XYZ file of C-alpha atoms in Angstrom:
241
model
C 36.608 -9.599 -37.176
C 33.484 -11.832 -37.526
C 35.228 -14.559 -35.835
C 36.178 -12.300 -33.046
C 32.140 -10.722 -32.783
C 31.143 -14.782 -33.380
C 33.449 -15.665 -29.773
C 32.450 -12.448 -28.334
C 28.492 -13.152 -28.520
C 28.804 -16.809 -27.423
C 30.797 -16.339 -24.414
C 28.056 -13.418 -23.355
C 25.460 -16.131 -24.349
C 27.216 -18.229 -22.030
C 28.061 -16.259 -19.438
C 23.720 -15.346 -19.325
C 22.815 -19.003 -19.573
C 25.453 -19.968 -16.379
C 24.082 -16.598 -14.314
C 20.605 -17.861 -14.971
C 21.355 -21.717 -13.779
C 22.313 -20.031 -9.930
C 19.191 -17.522 -10.474
C 16.566 -18.983 -7.960
C 12.979 -17.901 -8.900
C 11.297 -16.841 -6.179
C 7.614 -16.901 -4.497
C 6.561 -14.971 -1.518
C 3.485 -14.198 0.662
C 3.355 -11.185 3.651
C 1.601 -10.754 6.705
C 2.432 -7.232 7.994
C 0.962 -5.114 10.895
C 1.197 -1.789 9.651
C 1.520 2.126 11.086
C -0.319 4.474 9.333
C 0.301 7.885 9.570
C -2.045 9.934 7.839
C -2.586 13.208 9.359
C -5.171 13.692 12.068
C -9.296 15.146 11.773
C -9.034 19.049 12.668
C -9.569 19.750 15.990
C -13.015 21.639 15.422
C -14.149 19.298 13.858
C -16.368 16.737 16.237
C -19.707 15.100 13.831
C -19.543 12.838 10.665
C -19.773 12.197 8.081
C -16.234 14.158 8.065
C -16.670 14.476 4.080
C -13.838 15.631 1.794
C -12.567 18.515 4.077
C -11.156 15.658 6.748
C -11.742 11.952 5.251
C -8.622 10.435 5.076
C -7.252 11.589 8.225
C -7.250 9.725 11.218
C -6.711 6.011 10.695
C -5.638 3.034 13.050
C -3.417 0.143 13.353
C -3.955 -2.155 10.393
C -3.327 -4.850 8.884
C -2.439 -5.992 5.691
C -0.891 -8.957 2.358
C 1.615 -8.309 -0.385
C 2.874 -11.138 -2.993
C 5.961 -11.184 -4.405
C 7.727 -13.024 -7.466
C 11.837 -12.394 -7.828
C 14.741 -13.979 -8.955
C 17.509 -14.599 -6.692
C 21.174 -14.877 -7.986
C 25.045 -14.169 -6.795
C 26.892 -11.109 -7.575
C 29.809 -12.141 -5.301
C 29.572 -10.389 -2.111
C 25.810 -11.561 -1.193
C 23.242 -11.573 -2.999
C 20.397 -9.852 -5.159
C 16.989 -10.183 -6.089
C 15.263 -7.857 -8.702
C 11.412 -7.714 -7.627
C 7.970 -7.744 -8.424
C 4.987 -7.494 -5.947
C 1.729 -5.809 -4.651
C 0.444 -5.619 -1.341
C -2.972 -4.598 0.400
C -3.553 -2.402 3.742
C -6.327 -1.924 5.889
C -6.692 0.532 7.751
C -10.114 1.477 10.332
C -10.430 5.420 11.138
C -9.611 5.457 14.617
C -11.840 4.566 17.564
C -12.990 7.872 18.617
C -14.365 8.237 15.234
C -15.735 4.441 15.408
C -17.858 4.841 18.070
C -19.351 8.736 16.203
C -19.808 6.704 13.492
C -21.987 3.888 15.216
C -23.986 6.613 17.010
C -25.154 7.757 13.836
C -26.736 6.633 11.001
C -23.329 7.224 8.592
C -21.292 3.855 7.815
C -18.058 3.999 8.608
C -15.213 4.484 5.773
C -12.258 2.233 6.263
C -9.165 2.882 4.133
C -6.944 0.565 1.849
C -3.616 1.156 0.372
C -2.876 -0.987 -2.338
C 1.120 -0.942 -3.832
C 2.034 -2.070 -6.396
C 5.826 -1.667 -7.357
C 8.860 -3.723 -8.612
C 12.584 -2.653 -7.055
C 15.541 -4.637 -5.370
C 16.312 -6.260 -2.222
C 20.251 -7.347 -1.582
C 21.607 -10.315 0.660
C 24.248 -10.510 2.392
C 24.280 -14.188 3.022
C 28.581 -14.271 4.761
C 27.484 -13.653 8.853
C 25.579 -16.693 9.420
C 24.616 -20.036 8.229
C 20.643 -19.510 9.052
C 20.316 -15.662 9.307
C 21.223 -13.547 6.187
C 20.580 -10.360 6.865
C 18.989 -7.817 3.596
C 17.605 -4.695 2.590
C 15.722 -3.801 0.293
C 13.882 -0.236 -1.849
C 10.960 -0.572 -4.185
C 9.490 1.956 -6.380
C 5.905 2.241 -7.893
C 2.077 3.432 -7.909
C -0.402 3.554 -5.071
C -4.023 2.931 -5.661
C -5.749 4.418 -2.674
C -9.603 3.701 -2.212
C -11.341 5.259 0.638
C -14.808 3.228 1.231
C -18.453 5.118 1.473
C -19.390 6.922 4.465
C -23.397 6.772 4.034
C -26.720 5.820 4.649
C -27.219 2.239 5.468
C -29.186 -0.025 3.880
C -32.682 0.288 5.625
C -32.468 3.791 5.286
C -33.852 5.435 2.219
C -32.886 2.593 0.492
C -28.826 2.896 1.139
C -28.415 5.891 -1.189
C -24.744 6.871 -0.876
C -24.280 11.010 -0.165
C -20.543 10.236 0.268
C -18.479 8.194 -1.562
C -14.924 9.026 -2.689
C -12.852 7.995 -6.181
C -9.948 5.737 -6.216
C -7.021 7.663 -6.857
C -3.508 7.155 -7.598
C -0.493 8.055 -6.653
C 3.575 7.429 -6.940
C 4.507 5.623 -4.071
C 8.090 3.988 -2.188
C 9.480 1.647 -0.149
C 12.079 1.012 1.939
C 12.687 -1.741 4.097
C 15.193 -3.679 5.772
C 15.269 -6.908 7.601
C 15.948 -11.188 7.647
C 15.750 -14.597 6.275
C 15.509 -17.525 8.885
C 16.579 -19.895 7.052
C 15.565 -20.814 3.876
C 11.372 -20.114 3.901
C 10.531 -17.173 6.813
C 11.836 -13.755 7.038
C 11.158 -10.693 8.959
C 11.325 -6.931 8.124
C 10.960 -3.556 9.498
C 9.145 -0.910 6.187
C 8.357 1.953 5.291
C 5.934 2.980 3.108
C 4.992 6.774 1.373
C 1.572 6.173 -0.612
C 2.377 9.463 -1.761
C 0.158 12.318 -2.117
C -3.705 11.392 -3.075
C -6.322 13.932 -4.274
C -9.206 13.602 -2.126
C -12.870 13.990 -4.181
C -16.106 12.018 -4.501
C -18.302 10.276 -7.546
C -21.121 10.941 -9.046
C -23.281 9.339 -6.331
C -22.141 11.668 -3.191
C -24.676 14.199 -4.669
C -28.637 12.915 -4.396
C -31.139 15.776 -5.178
C -33.720 13.822 -3.075
C -31.625 14.138 -0.305
C -32.027 16.095 3.068
C -30.881 20.014 2.418
C -28.531 19.059 6.073
C -26.551 15.726 3.774
C -26.063 17.323 0.911
C -22.916 17.959 -0.651
C -22.884 21.591 -2.651
C -22.270 21.287 -5.708
C -18.865 23.445 -6.321
C -17.136 20.774 -3.502
C -19.019 17.947 -6.536
C -17.504 18.897 -8.822
C -13.687 20.940 -7.415
C -11.616 18.151 -8.557
C -8.662 17.423 -6.272
C -9.863 20.443 -3.797
C -8.390 18.563 -0.995
C -5.025 16.448 -0.551
C -3.394 13.664 1.644
C 0.668 12.601 2.032
C -0.022 9.728 3.282
C 2.439 6.912 4.744
C 3.031 4.174 6.444
C 5.414 1.699 8.959
C 5.013 -2.085 8.268
C 6.339 -5.160 10.467
C 5.723 -7.848 7.802
C 6.510 -11.521 7.955
C 7.142 -13.419 4.464
C 6.777 -16.837 3.390
C 8.868 -17.860 0.763
C 8.653 -21.019 -1.675
């Protein structure tokens, strides 16, 4: 019995070693353009600041970067590549609102989504020699950052009247595309950034602020009074090494 166990363990070790020998470690960087789905500002809201009631909406087309590490190995019918990676999606607010902010004393807020996730890719490399289609799925956490909408540095010492706390939500991604040769790929992805709470930081309320700009103390302490369900459709160009 002991001999059988030893033989089985040896066989498993040899199989594992063979699999790792065939596995290919890859590092990838990505450039992307993205179309956000952040909802729309209410039609009856026509001025800035947007405050917690309307911030996190009306984002414009944006850009981003990504990094990934993966192991790619043969599974008989195609190849599989588990991966871990992180991306940064940057979006400005839409042009209509940028114009209103420029006409006011407030700085224009922007949106950052930073999804960090693990997932798996599947490659089917038996169609063409130089073109390899793939599909992939990932899941993880998205860090959402909204930059402040406040007075400029020359206005009342740059006091931050409306600043927002970074927050994290469960995120997922699905995508498909093709590799062209061994080092370049292109794909279409959808990222579900999850549901993010909108809350102020302690710097939002300033006792010396003019009354029209002060945030009500009840709003200040109301954690998660507003939430945003966010997503983004992205075109990603990958470079693999």
